[in-house]
Amino acid sequence: MRQDYRIRFLVASVVAAAVLSGGLVYQLRLPFPGWWPLATLVFVASLLESLNTQLRLAAKGSTSFIIHMSAALLFGGWWAVLVAAVSTFVGEIARANTPIKIVFNISQRILAVSLASLAYQGLGGSLPPAYIDGVVT
């Protein structure tokens, strides 16, 4: 099998897993938090996404996952997935990545955020957490 087909198979697998996990968090979604909170988190995550952190071996990283996890705790997995997807898309477009990289990076962020949210809830966590429930709602 050629390298190109293996890469496409990997990307397709991650996309399929992201769709499945995204569907699961959609079933558990919390009420719509409003445009202002979502837009604020998307803006901050996009800003962090564009400000790359220099890593070893000429790699670059992002600290936007902090906002993605915050969105999951505040608004639930589904809304966090939307924040992660939109902010990652903005960052990928700003870096002018190839379409296959854009699809892979957005899908892996969706997969990571949705699985983290599902794991948190599966281990007994409530969304939003009890200590901020009165503040958020």
PDB file of C-alpha atoms in Angstrom:
ATOM      1  CA  MET A   1       0.000   0.000   0.000  1.00  0.00           C
ATOM      2  CA  ARG A   2       1.364   3.381  -0.943  1.00  0.00           C
ATOM      3  CA  GLN A   3       2.068   6.070   1.653  1.00  0.00           C
ATOM      4  CA  ASP A   4      -0.675   8.328   0.268  1.00  0.00           C
ATOM      5  CA  TYR A   5      -3.361   5.687   0.770  1.00  0.00           C
ATOM      6  CA  ARG A   6      -2.217   4.951   4.307  1.00  0.00           C
ATOM      7  CA  ILE A   7      -2.392   8.634   5.190  1.00  0.00           C
ATOM      8  CA  ARG A   8      -5.854   8.960   3.669  1.00  0.00           C
ATOM      9  CA  PHE A   9      -6.993   5.853   5.556  1.00  0.00           C
ATOM     10  CA  LEU A  10      -5.691   7.312   8.822  1.00  0.00           C
ATOM     11  CA  VAL A  11      -7.432  10.625   8.196  1.00  0.00           C
ATOM     12  CA  ALA A  12     -10.681   8.865   7.268  1.00  0.00           C
ATOM     13  CA  SER A  13     -10.466   6.758  10.442  1.00  0.00           C
ATOM     14  CA  VAL A  14      -9.978   9.825  12.631  1.00  0.00           C
ATOM     15  CA  VAL A  15     -12.853  11.610  10.868  1.00  0.00           C
ATOM     16  CA  ALA A  16     -15.146   8.596  11.436  1.00  0.00           C
ATOM     17  CA  ALA A  17     -14.175   8.389  15.117  1.00  0.00           C
ATOM     18  CA  ALA A  18     -14.743  12.142  15.505  1.00  0.00           C
ATOM     19  CA  VAL A  19     -18.201  11.884  13.936  1.00  0.00           C
ATOM     20  CA  LEU A  20     -19.144   9.008  16.249  1.00  0.00           C
ATOM     21  CA  SER A  21     -17.880  10.685  19.412  1.00  0.00           C
ATOM     22  CA  GLY A  22     -19.380  13.998  18.314  1.00  0.00           C
ATOM     23  CA  GLY A  23     -22.725  12.256  17.916  1.00  0.00           C
ATOM     24  CA  LEU A  24     -22.455  10.889  21.437  1.00  0.00           C
ATOM     25  CA  VAL A  25     -21.775  14.289  23.004  1.00  0.00           C
ATOM     26  CA  TYR A  26     -24.606  15.751  20.921  1.00  0.00           C
ATOM     27  CA  GLN A  27     -26.972  13.336  22.643  1.00  0.00           C
ATOM     28  CA  LEU A  28     -25.768  14.645  26.025  1.00  0.00           C
ATOM     29  CA  ARG A  29     -25.686  18.335  25.072  1.00  0.00           C
ATOM     30  CA  LEU A  30     -26.593  21.051  27.538  1.00  0.00           C
ATOM     31  CA  PRO A  31     -28.846  24.002  26.642  1.00  0.00           C
ATOM     32  CA  PHE A  32     -27.471  26.638  24.281  1.00  0.00           C
ATOM     33  CA  PRO A  33     -25.246  28.949  26.365  1.00  0.00           C
ATOM     34  CA  GLY A  34     -25.706  31.974  24.107  1.00  0.00           C
ATOM     35  CA  TRP A  35     -23.745  33.554  21.272  1.00  0.00           C
ATOM     36  CA  TRP A  36     -21.635  35.878  23.402  1.00  0.00           C
ATOM     37  CA  PRO A  37     -19.989  33.182  25.576  1.00  0.00           C
ATOM     38  CA  LEU A  38     -19.393  30.899  22.587  1.00  0.00           C
ATOM     39  CA  ALA A  39     -18.012  33.686  20.416  1.00  0.00           C
ATOM     40  CA  THR A  40     -15.708  34.818  23.224  1.00  0.00           C
ATOM     41  CA  LEU A  41     -14.252  31.344  23.708  1.00  0.00           C
ATOM     42  CA  VAL A  42     -13.884  30.840  19.949  1.00  0.00           C
ATOM     43  CA  PHE A  43     -12.061  34.167  19.685  1.00  0.00           C
ATOM     44  CA  VAL A  44      -9.672  33.429  22.555  1.00  0.00           C
ATOM     45  CA  ALA A  45      -9.036  29.852  21.343  1.00  0.00           C
ATOM     46  CA  SER A  46      -8.396  31.138  17.803  1.00  0.00           C
ATOM     47  CA  LEU A  47      -5.981  33.704  19.167  1.00  0.00           C
ATOM     48  CA  LEU A  48      -4.117  31.043  21.145  1.00  0.00           C
ATOM     49  CA  GLU A  49      -4.194  28.765  18.105  1.00  0.00           C
ATOM     50  CA  SER A  50      -2.452  31.399  15.999  1.00  0.00           C
ATOM     51  CA  LEU A  51       0.173  32.097  18.675  1.00  0.00           C
ATOM     52  CA  ASN A  52       2.224  28.938  18.293  1.00  0.00           C
ATOM     53  CA  THR A  53       4.456  27.702  21.070  1.00  0.00           C
ATOM     54  CA  GLN A  54       7.889  26.711  19.813  1.00  0.00           C
ATOM     55  CA  LEU A  55       8.652  23.095  20.712  1.00  0.00           C
ATOM     56  CA  ARG A  56      11.747  20.983  20.215  1.00  0.00           C
ATOM     57  CA  LEU A  57      12.750  19.704  16.784  1.00  0.00           C
ATOM     58  CA  ALA A  58      11.195  22.648  14.956  1.00  0.00           C
ATOM     59  CA  ALA A  59       7.694  21.550  15.956  1.00  0.00           C
ATOM     60  CA  LYS A  60       4.980  23.973  17.002  1.00  0.00           C
ATOM     61  CA  GLY A  61       2.203  23.562  19.521  1.00  0.00           C
ATOM     62  CA  SER A  62      -0.845  25.401  20.722  1.00  0.00           C
ATOM     63  CA  THR A  63      -2.284  26.204  24.128  1.00  0.00           C
ATOM     64  CA  SER A  64      -5.831  26.558  22.794  1.00  0.00           C
ATOM     65  CA  PHE A  65      -6.738  23.205  24.342  1.00  0.00           C
ATOM     66  CA  ILE A  66      -7.082  25.051  27.655  1.00  0.00           C
ATOM     67  CA  ILE A  67     -10.016  26.999  26.214  1.00  0.00           C
ATOM     68  CA  HIS A  68     -11.471  23.826  24.668  1.00  0.00           C
ATOM     69  CA  MET A  69     -11.449  22.060  28.044  1.00  0.00           C
ATOM     70  CA  SER A  70     -12.847  25.167  29.740  1.00  0.00           C
ATOM     71  CA  ALA A  71     -15.699  25.203  27.242  1.00  0.00           C
ATOM     72  CA  ALA A  72     -16.379  21.545  28.027  1.00  0.00           C
ATOM     73  CA  LEU A  73     -16.604  22.254  31.749  1.00  0.00           C
ATOM     74  CA  LEU A  74     -18.715  25.377  31.324  1.00  0.00           C
ATOM     75  CA  PHE A  75     -21.052  24.432  28.492  1.00  0.00           C
ATOM     76  CA  GLY A  76     -20.755  20.677  27.986  1.00  0.00           C
ATOM     77  CA  GLY A  77     -19.078  18.500  25.397  1.00  0.00           C
ATOM     78  CA  TRP A  78     -21.155  19.456  22.371  1.00  0.00           C
ATOM     79  CA  TRP A  79     -20.543  23.187  22.683  1.00  0.00           C
ATOM     80  CA  ALA A  80     -16.869  22.563  23.454  1.00  0.00           C
ATOM     81  CA  VAL A  81     -16.608  20.494  20.274  1.00  0.00           C
ATOM     82  CA  LEU A  82     -18.004  23.428  18.295  1.00  0.00           C
ATOM     83  CA  VAL A  83     -15.560  25.848  19.950  1.00  0.00           C
ATOM     84  CA  ALA A  84     -12.660  23.479  19.212  1.00  0.00           C
ATOM     85  CA  ALA A  85     -13.719  22.866  15.605  1.00  0.00           C
ATOM     86  CA  VAL A  86     -14.247  26.517  14.696  1.00  0.00           C
ATOM     87  CA  SER A  87     -11.098  27.801  16.420  1.00  0.00           C
ATOM     88  CA  THR A  88      -8.970  25.026  14.920  1.00  0.00           C
ATOM     89  CA  PHE A  89     -10.399  25.770  11.469  1.00  0.00           C
ATOM     90  CA  VAL A  90      -9.514  29.456  11.841  1.00  0.00           C
ATOM     91  CA  GLY A  91      -5.985  28.568  12.929  1.00  0.00           C
ATOM     92  CA  GLU A  92      -5.502  26.107  10.099  1.00  0.00           C
ATOM     93  CA  ILE A  93      -6.693  28.607   7.503  1.00  0.00           C
ATOM     94  CA  ALA A  94      -4.389  31.270   8.973  1.00  0.00           C
ATOM     95  CA  ARG A  95      -1.439  28.868   8.616  1.00  0.00           C
ATOM     96  CA  ALA A  96      -2.521  27.992   5.045  1.00  0.00           C
ATOM     97  CA  ASN A  97      -2.306  24.252   5.646  1.00  0.00           C
ATOM     98  CA  THR A  98      -3.282  21.717   3.003  1.00  0.00           C
ATOM     99  CA  PRO A  99      -6.892  20.472   3.009  1.00  0.00           C
ATOM    100  CA  ILE A 100      -5.986  17.018   4.322  1.00  0.00           C
ATOM    101  CA  LYS A 101      -4.096  18.586   7.255  1.00  0.00           C
ATOM    102  CA  ILE A 102      -7.039  20.854   7.996  1.00  0.00           C
ATOM    103  CA  VAL A 103      -9.488  17.938   8.017  1.00  0.00           C
ATOM    104  CA  PHE A 104      -7.188  15.790  10.166  1.00  0.00           C
ATOM    105  CA  ASN A 105      -6.418  18.516  12.704  1.00  0.00           C
ATOM    106  CA  ILE A 106     -10.055  19.546  13.122  1.00  0.00           C
ATOM    107  CA  SER A 107     -11.139  15.908  13.440  1.00  0.00           C
ATOM    108  CA  GLN A 108      -8.502  15.042  16.023  1.00  0.00           C
ATOM    109  CA  ARG A 109      -9.482  18.062  18.114  1.00  0.00           C
ATOM    110  CA  ILE A 110     -13.153  17.072  17.930  1.00  0.00           C
ATOM    111  CA  LEU A 111     -12.231  13.527  18.907  1.00  0.00           C
ATOM    112  CA  ALA A 112     -10.029  14.637  21.817  1.00  0.00           C
ATOM    113  CA  VAL A 113     -12.518  17.130  23.268  1.00  0.00           C
ATOM    114  CA  SER A 114     -15.539  14.863  22.883  1.00  0.00           C
ATOM    115  CA  LEU A 115     -13.762  11.842  24.395  1.00  0.00           C
ATOM    116  CA  ALA A 116     -12.454  13.961  27.273  1.00  0.00           C
ATOM    117  CA  SER A 117     -15.959  15.229  27.959  1.00  0.00           C
ATOM    118  CA  LEU A 118     -17.427  11.716  27.778  1.00  0.00           C
ATOM    119  CA  ALA A 119     -14.708  10.355  30.075  1.00  0.00           C
ATOM    120  CA  TYR A 120     -15.320  13.152  32.586  1.00  0.00           C
ATOM    121  CA  GLN A 121     -19.045  12.435  32.638  1.00  0.00           C
ATOM    122  CA  GLY A 122     -18.469   8.668  32.643  1.00  0.00           C
ATOM    123  CA  LEU A 123     -16.317   8.981  35.749  1.00  0.00           C
ATOM    124  CA  GLY A 124     -19.101  10.810  37.576  1.00  0.00           C
ATOM    125  CA  GLY A 125     -18.382  14.442  36.756  1.00  0.00           C
ATOM    126  CA  SER A 126     -21.308  16.781  36.244  1.00  0.00           C
ATOM    127  CA  LEU A 127     -21.456  19.439  33.570  1.00  0.00           C
ATOM    128  CA  PRO A 128     -21.203  22.189  34.568  1.00  0.00           C
ATOM    129  CA  PRO A 129     -19.416  21.150  37.771  1.00  0.00           C
ATOM    130  CA  ALA A 130     -21.415  21.566  40.985  1.00  0.00           C
ATOM    131  CA  TYR A 131     -19.070  24.260  42.311  1.00  0.00           C
ATOM    132  CA  ILE A 132     -19.878  26.601  39.410  1.00  0.00           C
ATOM    133  CA  ASP A 133     -23.412  25.440  38.625  1.00  0.00           C
ATOM    134  CA  GLY A 134     -25.006  28.452  40.282  1.00  0.00           C
ATOM    135  CA  VAL A 135     -22.655  30.843  38.497  1.00  0.00           C
ATOM    136  CA  VAL A 136     -23.123  29.518  34.950  1.00  0.00           C
ATOM    137  CA  THR A 137     -26.865  28.870  34.884  1.00  0.00           C
TER     138      THR A 137
END
